[in-house]
Short mmCIF file of C-alpha atoms in Angstrom, two decimals:
data_model
loop_
_atom_site.label_atom_id
_atom_site.label_comp_id
_atom_site.label_asym_id
_atom_site.label_seq_id
_atom_site.Cartn_x
_atom_site.Cartn_y
_atom_site.Cartn_z
CA MET H 22 11.39 -111.93 20.95
CA THR H 23 8.79 -112.10 23.72
CA ALA H 24 8.50 -115.19 25.90
CA PRO H 25 6.13 -117.76 24.33
CA SER H 26 2.83 -118.42 26.08
CA ASN H 27 1.97 -121.69 27.85
CA LEU H 28 -0.10 -122.73 24.82
CA GLY H 29 2.83 -121.91 22.55
CA ARG H 30 5.16 -124.07 24.62
CA GLN H 31 2.61 -126.90 24.71
CA LEU H 32 2.17 -126.87 20.94
CA ALA H 33 5.92 -126.60 20.38
CA SER H 34 6.51 -129.62 22.62
CA ALA H 35 4.02 -131.67 20.61
CA LEU H 36 5.61 -130.63 17.32
CA THR H 37 9.14 -131.28 18.58
CA ASP H 38 8.17 -134.76 19.79
CA SER H 39 6.66 -135.49 16.39
CA ARG H 40 9.96 -134.55 14.71
CA ARG H 41 11.55 -137.41 16.66
CA ILE H 42 8.67 -139.89 16.45
CA LYS H 43 5.86 -139.45 13.92
CA PRO H 44 3.50 -136.73 12.66
CA THR H 45 1.16 -135.78 15.44
CA GLY H 46 -2.61 -135.56 15.28
CA TRP H 47 -2.87 -133.86 18.68
CA LEU H 48 -2.70 -130.12 18.32
CA PRO H 49 -5.24 -127.61 19.59
CA SER H 50 -6.27 -125.14 16.94
CA ALA H 51 -4.07 -122.06 16.65
CA SER H 52 -6.95 -119.62 16.38
CA THR H 53 -5.05 -116.54 15.19
CA ALA H 54 -1.89 -115.77 13.26
CA ALA H 55 -0.46 -114.15 16.40
CA LYS H 56 -0.87 -117.44 18.28
CA ALA H 57 0.70 -119.35 15.39
CA TYR H 58 3.73 -117.03 15.49
CA ASP H 59 3.91 -117.56 19.26
CA VAL H 60 4.16 -121.29 18.64
CA GLN H 61 6.92 -120.70 16.08
CA ASP H 62 8.97 -118.83 18.70
CA ALA H 63 8.44 -121.63 21.21
CA LEU H 64 9.35 -124.27 18.64
CA LEU H 65 12.67 -122.60 17.84
CA ALA H 66 13.42 -122.35 21.56
CA HIS H 67 12.53 -126.03 21.94
CA LEU H 68 14.84 -126.97 19.07
CA GLY H 69 17.65 -124.93 20.59
CA SER H 70 18.41 -123.29 17.25
CA GLY H 71 18.94 -119.67 16.32
CA ILE H 72 17.25 -118.02 13.37
CA GLY H 73 19.21 -118.67 10.19
CA GLY H 74 16.67 -117.05 7.91
CA TRP H 75 13.01 -116.53 7.12
CA LYS H 76 10.51 -117.81 4.62
CA VAL H 77 7.92 -115.29 3.48
CA GLY H 78 5.23 -115.63 0.87
CA ALA H 79 1.70 -114.86 -0.20
CA PRO H 80 -0.84 -116.70 -2.36
CA ASN H 81 -1.31 -113.67 -4.62
CA ALA H 82 -0.31 -110.03 -5.03
CA GLU H 83 -2.97 -108.66 -2.66
CA THR H 84 -3.21 -111.02 0.32
CA GLU H 85 -1.19 -110.19 3.43
CA PRO H 86 1.99 -112.28 3.48
CA ASN H 87 2.88 -114.76 6.20
CA CYS H 88 6.23 -116.02 7.38
CA ALA H 89 8.20 -118.49 9.45
CA PRO H 90 11.71 -118.39 10.93
CA LEU H 91 14.17 -120.96 9.57
CA PRO H 92 16.29 -122.80 12.17
CA ALA H 93 19.98 -122.14 11.54
CA SER H 94 20.69 -125.83 12.07
CA GLY H 95 18.58 -126.71 9.03
CA ILE H 96 20.36 -124.50 6.48
CA HIS H 97 22.84 -126.38 4.26
CA ALA H 98 25.10 -125.69 1.29
CA SER H 99 24.27 -126.80 -2.23
CA GLY H 100 25.15 -130.45 -2.83
CA THR H 101 24.04 -131.63 0.60
CA ALA H 102 22.69 -135.18 0.90
CA LEU H 103 19.78 -135.43 3.32
CA PRO H 104 18.77 -138.77 4.87
CA ALA H 105 15.48 -139.82 3.28
CA ALA H 106 14.44 -141.52 6.50
CA ARG H 107 14.30 -138.13 8.22
CA PHE H 108 12.53 -136.45 5.31
CA PRO H 109 9.78 -138.91 4.34
CA ALA H 110 7.65 -136.47 2.31
CA ARG H 111 10.59 -135.27 0.14
CA TRP H 112 8.61 -132.25 -1.07
CA VAL H 113 10.83 -129.63 -2.70
CA GLU H 114 10.37 -126.06 -3.92
CA LEU H 115 12.79 -123.92 -5.91
CA GLU H 116 12.92 -120.34 -4.59
CA ALA H 117 14.82 -117.11 -5.11
CA ALA H 118 16.22 -115.81 -1.82
CA LEU H 119 18.02 -112.75 -0.50
CA ARG H 120 20.95 -112.71 1.93
CA VAL H 121 20.75 -109.96 4.55
CA GLY H 122 23.79 -107.69 4.59
CA GLN H 123 22.77 -105.14 7.24
CA ARG H 124 20.46 -105.22 10.25
CA LEU H 125 17.05 -104.03 9.10
CA GLU H 126 14.52 -102.48 11.47
CA VAL H 127 11.33 -100.81 10.27
CA ARG H 128 9.56 -98.77 12.95
CA GLN H 129 7.90 -95.89 11.12
CA ASP H 130 8.02 -95.10 7.41
CA MET H 131 8.37 -98.11 5.15
CA PRO H 132 11.57 -98.02 3.04
CA THR H 133 11.23 -97.81 -0.73
CA PRO H 134 12.24 -100.87 -2.77
CA THR H 135 15.57 -99.20 -3.58
CA GLU H 136 16.20 -98.49 0.11
CA LEU H 137 15.20 -102.04 1.06
CA ALA H 138 17.55 -103.52 -1.52
CA SER H 139 20.50 -101.71 0.05
CA TYR H 140 20.12 -103.88 3.17
CA PHE H 141 20.71 -107.09 1.23
CA GLY H 142 24.13 -108.23 0.09
CA ALA H 143 23.32 -110.96 -2.41
CA VAL H 144 20.64 -113.07 -4.04
CA VAL H 145 20.81 -116.87 -4.01
CA PRO H 146 18.92 -119.82 -5.51
CA THR H 147 17.52 -122.13 -2.84
CA LEU H 148 15.69 -125.43 -2.54
CA GLU H 149 13.31 -125.67 0.38
CA CYS H 150 12.64 -129.14 1.74
CA VAL H 151 9.04 -129.10 2.90
CA GLU H 152 8.01 -131.51 5.67
CA SER H 153 4.96 -131.62 7.94
CA ARG H 154 4.77 -132.79 11.54
CA LEU H 155 0.97 -132.74 11.34
CA ALA H 156 -1.02 -135.93 10.77
CA ALA H 157 -3.15 -134.18 8.15
CA GLY H 158 -0.05 -132.81 6.40
CA ARG H 159 -0.92 -130.28 3.71
CA GLU H 160 -4.61 -130.76 4.51
CA ALA H 161 -4.18 -129.43 8.06
CA PRO H 162 -5.74 -126.02 8.85
CA ALA H 163 -3.68 -123.13 7.55
CA LEU H 164 -2.93 -121.70 11.00
CA LEU H 165 -1.60 -125.04 12.25
CA ARG H 166 0.65 -125.27 9.21
CA LEU H 167 1.83 -121.74 9.95
CA ALA H 168 2.56 -122.72 13.57
CA ASP H 169 4.58 -125.68 12.26
CA LEU H 170 7.09 -123.25 10.70
CA GLN H 171 4.94 -123.29 7.57
CA SER H 172 5.92 -126.95 7.00
CA HIS H 173 9.62 -126.12 6.80
CA GLY H 174 12.09 -129.01 6.88
CA ALA H 175 15.43 -127.70 5.60
CA LEU H 176 16.89 -125.13 3.22
CA ILE H 177 19.60 -125.79 0.65
CA VAL H 178 21.45 -122.64 -0.44
CA GLY H 179 23.34 -122.09 -3.69
CA GLU H 180 26.21 -119.72 -4.40
CA PRO H 181 25.45 -116.02 -3.88
CA ALA H 182 25.19 -113.65 -6.82
CA PRO H 183 25.32 -109.84 -6.81
CA LEU H 184 21.89 -108.32 -6.20
CA ALA H 185 20.48 -106.33 -9.10
CA PRO H 186 17.14 -105.11 -7.68
CA GLN H 187 15.63 -104.30 -11.05
CA ALA H 188 16.35 -107.85 -12.27
CA LEU H 189 14.74 -109.60 -9.29
CA ASP H 190 11.21 -109.58 -10.66
CA LEU H 191 9.14 -112.57 -9.56
CA ARG H 192 6.74 -111.91 -12.44
CA THR H 193 9.39 -112.67 -15.08
CA LEU H 194 11.83 -114.96 -13.22
CA GLN H 195 12.61 -118.10 -15.23
CA ALA H 196 13.14 -121.29 -13.27
CA THR H 197 13.65 -124.99 -13.98
CA LEU H 198 13.74 -128.04 -11.74
CA ARG H 199 15.23 -131.43 -12.65
CA PHE H 200 15.17 -134.82 -10.98
CA GLY H 201 18.24 -136.48 -12.45
CA GLU H 202 17.99 -136.00 -16.21
CA GLU H 203 14.23 -135.42 -16.16
CA GLU H 204 12.99 -131.83 -16.27
CA VAL H 205 9.93 -131.76 -14.02
CA ALA H 206 9.18 -128.03 -14.02
CA ARG H 207 9.89 -125.00 -16.20
CA THR H 208 8.22 -121.72 -15.33
CA THR H 209 8.27 -118.01 -16.03
CA GLY H 210 6.84 -115.87 -13.27
CA GLY H 211 5.73 -118.93 -11.31
CA ASN H 212 5.72 -117.22 -7.92
CA PRO H 213 2.13 -116.09 -7.19
CA ALA H 214 3.23 -113.30 -4.79
CA GLN H 215 4.65 -111.38 -7.82
CA ASP H 216 6.26 -108.47 -5.94
CA VAL H 217 9.36 -109.46 -3.98
CA TRP H 218 9.74 -106.04 -2.34
CA ARG H 219 6.18 -106.09 -0.98
CA LEU H 220 7.04 -109.40 0.70
CA VAL H 221 10.36 -108.11 2.07
CA ALA H 222 8.84 -104.86 3.34
CA TRP H 223 6.11 -106.74 5.20
CA LEU H 224 8.65 -109.18 6.65
CA ALA H 225 10.99 -106.41 7.79
CA ARG H 226 8.21 -104.72 9.75
CA HIS H 227 6.89 -108.03 11.11
CA CYS H 228 10.33 -109.07 12.36
CA THR H 229 10.93 -105.66 13.95
CA GLU H 230 7.61 -105.79 15.78
CA ARG H 231 8.32 -109.39 16.80
CA GLY H 232 11.61 -108.31 18.39
CA VAL H 233 13.87 -110.20 15.98
CA PRO H 234 14.91 -107.75 13.21
CA LEU H 235 16.43 -109.15 10.04
CA SER H 236 20.15 -109.62 10.73
CA PRO H 237 23.31 -110.00 8.62
CA GLY H 238 23.82 -113.44 7.13
CA GLN H 239 20.19 -114.52 7.35
CA ILE H 240 18.58 -115.95 4.21
CA VAL H 241 15.12 -114.71 3.20
CA THR H 242 13.25 -117.04 0.85
CA THR H 243 10.39 -115.55 -1.13
CA GLY H 244 8.09 -118.41 -2.15
CA SER H 245 8.07 -121.17 -4.70
CA CYS H 246 8.85 -120.53 -8.36
CA THR H 247 8.06 -124.10 -9.44
CA GLY H 248 5.35 -125.38 -7.12
CA LEU H 249 5.65 -128.30 -4.71
CA LEU H 250 7.01 -131.56 -6.14
CA VAL H 251 7.98 -134.90 -4.61
CA ALA H 252 11.64 -135.80 -5.23
CA PRO H 253 12.83 -139.40 -5.71
CA VAL H 254 15.43 -141.05 -3.49
CA ASP H 255 19.10 -141.28 -4.56
CA THR H 256 18.58 -138.85 -7.44
CA ASP H 257 20.10 -135.40 -7.91
CA VAL H 258 17.56 -132.61 -7.47
CA VAL H 259 18.80 -129.60 -9.45
CA GLY H 260 17.11 -126.21 -9.48
CA ALA H 261 18.20 -123.36 -11.74
CA ILE H 262 17.03 -119.73 -11.80
CA GLU H 263 18.09 -117.62 -14.75
CA GLY H 264 20.68 -115.09 -13.67
CA LEU H 265 21.12 -116.64 -10.22
CA GLY H 266 22.65 -120.04 -10.94
CA GLU H 267 21.98 -123.57 -9.71
CA VAL H 268 21.36 -125.30 -6.42
CA ARG H 269 21.20 -129.05 -5.81
CA LEU H 270 20.49 -131.67 -3.20
CA ARG H 271 19.95 -135.42 -2.91
CA TYR H 272 17.76 -137.49 -0.64
CA ALA H 273 19.94 -140.47 0.29
CA ALA H 274 18.49 -143.86 1.24
#
């Protein structure tokens, strides 16, 4: 990882302060994706956390993906109770994720999907807690949201399951999300990126070029299967992905 620029450190300082105080409205525009990724690096350094994983996604099957590193300190086991006071938005997304089994560097030829799959040891259901430090929240410019770790708050990880590459098809994956006894989402193929291996291949090359190759134990989330929903307080949030199992969390008052 290269040293962040002065602008990256300045933006990271503003975002870090807003994590402790309130969402900030002061942020110069991150004019390119490269600058946004620079801010991400500075933000992780500011937080003093290593990389516990990555989130990668795309709005459709053709658009270039984007990504954000996930602070290791924000990754929790299924069943975790998060303090609602620290997570005021309480946005949640159910996602299928991969656990890295071997260090993965891509410098020349891109691995095939079968070759890529061999670098991952398991697949896991996850709930991403989405939070924004920006005053405009989800209405902020896309590059500022990208700089803000793509609005990442925390990641809740379920039990790992053996990876069957041919079964991990985002176009047919069946997912449900419940708040308590109420089913709030049921989807088939709800992830707009569609091709998980296109996402992973792009991420593997991006991380290599960024100087932080995918490493064993990291969790790679692949985008929402159920869309973004606001969870209630003191209610079990339970996500289930067919063939992968369940994952749950609770926002505690």
